[in-house]
Amino acid sequence: MTDAIDAWTVARPRVEDEAGWRPLFDGYRRFYGMPETDHGAAAVWGWLLDPAHPLEALLARDPAGRVGGLAHFRAMPSPTRGVEIGFLDDLFVDPALRGLGLGRRLLAAVGAEAEARGWPLVRWMTQDDNYRARRLYDTLARRTSWVLYESAPPFEGGGS
């Protein structure tokens, strides 16, 4: 199986990748309980193809062009450091291809992008119970002690 996975490449999305990207993006949104709307997917796909938009992507493709994994990332200002760092928004691999190394390869490619841009670090988050992904992340990164909050404006209490 190693030879087969070694044939996969990681590269920027192409217009013709949308049909392969979309089921992965929908799977990612489903995993996190997010709505799977055509409007939302079209917006994100448009962002990924727009060189002026901050959101970027890398896709894992087999030699036939099948998309098997995605990584969405962007620059993020770090005011305390006075530099930009990277932020990995989404990482998802086709469930049928998990355990073969595509997630690790996608993360390595994001890391290479970060190094080329001079980002001193890349941050990402996952749900606490995403044990499979955390096993991979624990081999590549340090888990922090930060607690994430979110609220819809106008921040009047009660969380949302």
PDB file of N, CA and C in Angstrom, residues 12 43-57 73-75 84 117:
ATOM      1  N   ARG A  12      -2.362  22.737  -4.963  1.00  0.00           N
ATOM      2  CA  ARG A  12      -3.457  23.705  -4.936  1.00  0.00           C
ATOM      3  C   ARG A  12      -4.675  23.160  -5.700  1.00  0.00           C
ATOM      4  N   ALA A  43     -19.559  29.395  -1.788  1.00  0.00           N
ATOM      5  CA  ALA A  43     -18.764  30.524  -1.289  1.00  0.00           C
ATOM      6  C   ALA A  43     -17.339  30.083  -0.984  1.00  0.00           C
ATOM      7  N   VAL A  44     -17.199  28.967  -0.261  1.00  0.00           N
ATOM      8  CA  VAL A  44     -15.862  28.491   0.102  1.00  0.00           C
ATOM      9  C   VAL A  44     -15.076  28.110  -1.154  1.00  0.00           C
ATOM     10  N   TRP A  45     -15.690  27.405  -2.084  1.00  0.00           N
ATOM     11  CA  TRP A  45     -14.988  27.025  -3.308  1.00  0.00           C
ATOM     12  C   TRP A  45     -14.516  28.273  -4.066  1.00  0.00           C
ATOM     13  N   GLY A  46     -15.367  29.284  -4.120  1.00  0.00           N
ATOM     14  CA  GLY A  46     -14.984  30.538  -4.760  1.00  0.00           C
ATOM     15  C   GLY A  46     -13.801  31.188  -4.067  1.00  0.00           C
ATOM     16  N   TRP A  47     -13.810  31.168  -2.744  1.00  0.00           N
ATOM     17  CA  TRP A  47     -12.677  31.730  -2.002  1.00  0.00           C
ATOM     18  C   TRP A  47     -11.383  30.998  -2.345  1.00  0.00           C
ATOM     19  N   LEU A  48     -11.479  29.663  -2.415  1.00  0.00           N
ATOM     20  CA  LEU A  48     -10.273  28.863  -2.647  1.00  0.00           C
ATOM     21  C   LEU A  48      -9.671  29.114  -4.023  1.00  0.00           C
ATOM     22  N   LEU A  49     -10.493  29.489  -4.980  1.00  0.00           N
ATOM     23  CA  LEU A  49      -9.992  29.755  -6.328  1.00  0.00           C
ATOM     24  C   LEU A  49      -9.624  31.224  -6.540  1.00  0.00           C
ATOM     25  N   ASP A  50      -9.926  32.065  -5.571  1.00  0.00           N
ATOM     26  CA  ASP A  50      -9.655  33.502  -5.680  1.00  0.00           C
ATOM     27  C   ASP A  50      -8.304  33.817  -5.049  1.00  0.00           C
ATOM     28  N   PRO A  51      -7.297  34.160  -5.865  1.00  0.00           N
ATOM     29  CA  PRO A  51      -5.974  34.434  -5.297  1.00  0.00           C
ATOM     30  C   PRO A  51      -5.947  35.625  -4.342  1.00  0.00           C
ATOM     31  N   ALA A  52      -6.966  36.473  -4.379  1.00  0.00           N
ATOM     32  CA  ALA A  52      -7.009  37.629  -3.484  1.00  0.00           C
ATOM     33  C   ALA A  52      -7.650  37.296  -2.134  1.00  0.00           C
ATOM     34  N   HIS A  53      -8.297  36.143  -2.025  1.00  0.00           N
ATOM     35  CA  HIS A  53      -8.951  35.779  -0.761  1.00  0.00           C
ATOM     36  C   HIS A  53      -7.926  35.141   0.172  1.00  0.00           C
ATOM     37  N   PRO A  54      -8.021  35.434   1.476  1.00  0.00           N
ATOM     38  CA  PRO A  54      -7.027  34.869   2.409  1.00  0.00           C
ATOM     39  C   PRO A  54      -7.097  33.355   2.600  1.00  0.00           C
ATOM     40  N   LEU A  55      -8.269  32.744   2.393  1.00  0.00           N
ATOM     41  CA  LEU A  55      -8.374  31.292   2.580  1.00  0.00           C
ATOM     42  C   LEU A  55      -7.738  30.579   1.399  1.00  0.00           C
ATOM     43  N   GLU A  56      -6.904  29.618   1.699  1.00  0.00           N
ATOM     44  CA  GLU A  56      -6.220  28.825   0.676  1.00  0.00           C
ATOM     45  C   GLU A  56      -6.467  27.355   0.954  1.00  0.00           C
ATOM     46  N   ALA A  57      -6.094  26.522  -0.010  1.00  0.00           N
ATOM     47  CA  ALA A  57      -6.286  25.084   0.170  1.00  0.00           C
ATOM     48  C   ALA A  57      -5.163  24.318  -0.484  1.00  0.00           C
ATOM     49  N   PHE A  73      -6.340  26.575   4.866  1.00  0.00           N
ATOM     50  CA  PHE A  73      -5.489  27.313   5.793  1.00  0.00           C
ATOM     51  C   PHE A  73      -5.410  28.777   5.378  1.00  0.00           C
ATOM     52  N   ARG A  74      -4.832  29.603   6.273  1.00  0.00           N
ATOM     53  CA  ARG A  74      -4.718  31.039   5.991  1.00  0.00           C
ATOM     54  C   ARG A  74      -3.682  31.669   6.916  1.00  0.00           C
ATOM     55  N   ALA A  75      -3.260  32.840   6.531  1.00  0.00           N
ATOM     56  CA  ALA A  75      -2.421  33.646   7.417  1.00  0.00           C
ATOM     57  C   ALA A  75      -3.291  34.213   8.526  1.00  0.00           C
ATOM     58  N   GLU A  84       2.761  37.450  11.310  1.00  0.00           N
ATOM     59  CA  GLU A  84       1.703  36.551  10.888  1.00  0.00           C
ATOM     60  C   GLU A  84       2.117  35.119  11.198  1.00  0.00           C
ATOM     61  N   ARG A 117       6.747  30.998   3.948  1.00  0.00           N
ATOM     62  CA  ARG A 117       6.216  32.345   4.201  1.00  0.00           C
ATOM     63  C   ARG A 117       6.797  32.986   5.454  1.00  0.00           C
TER      64      ARG A 117
END
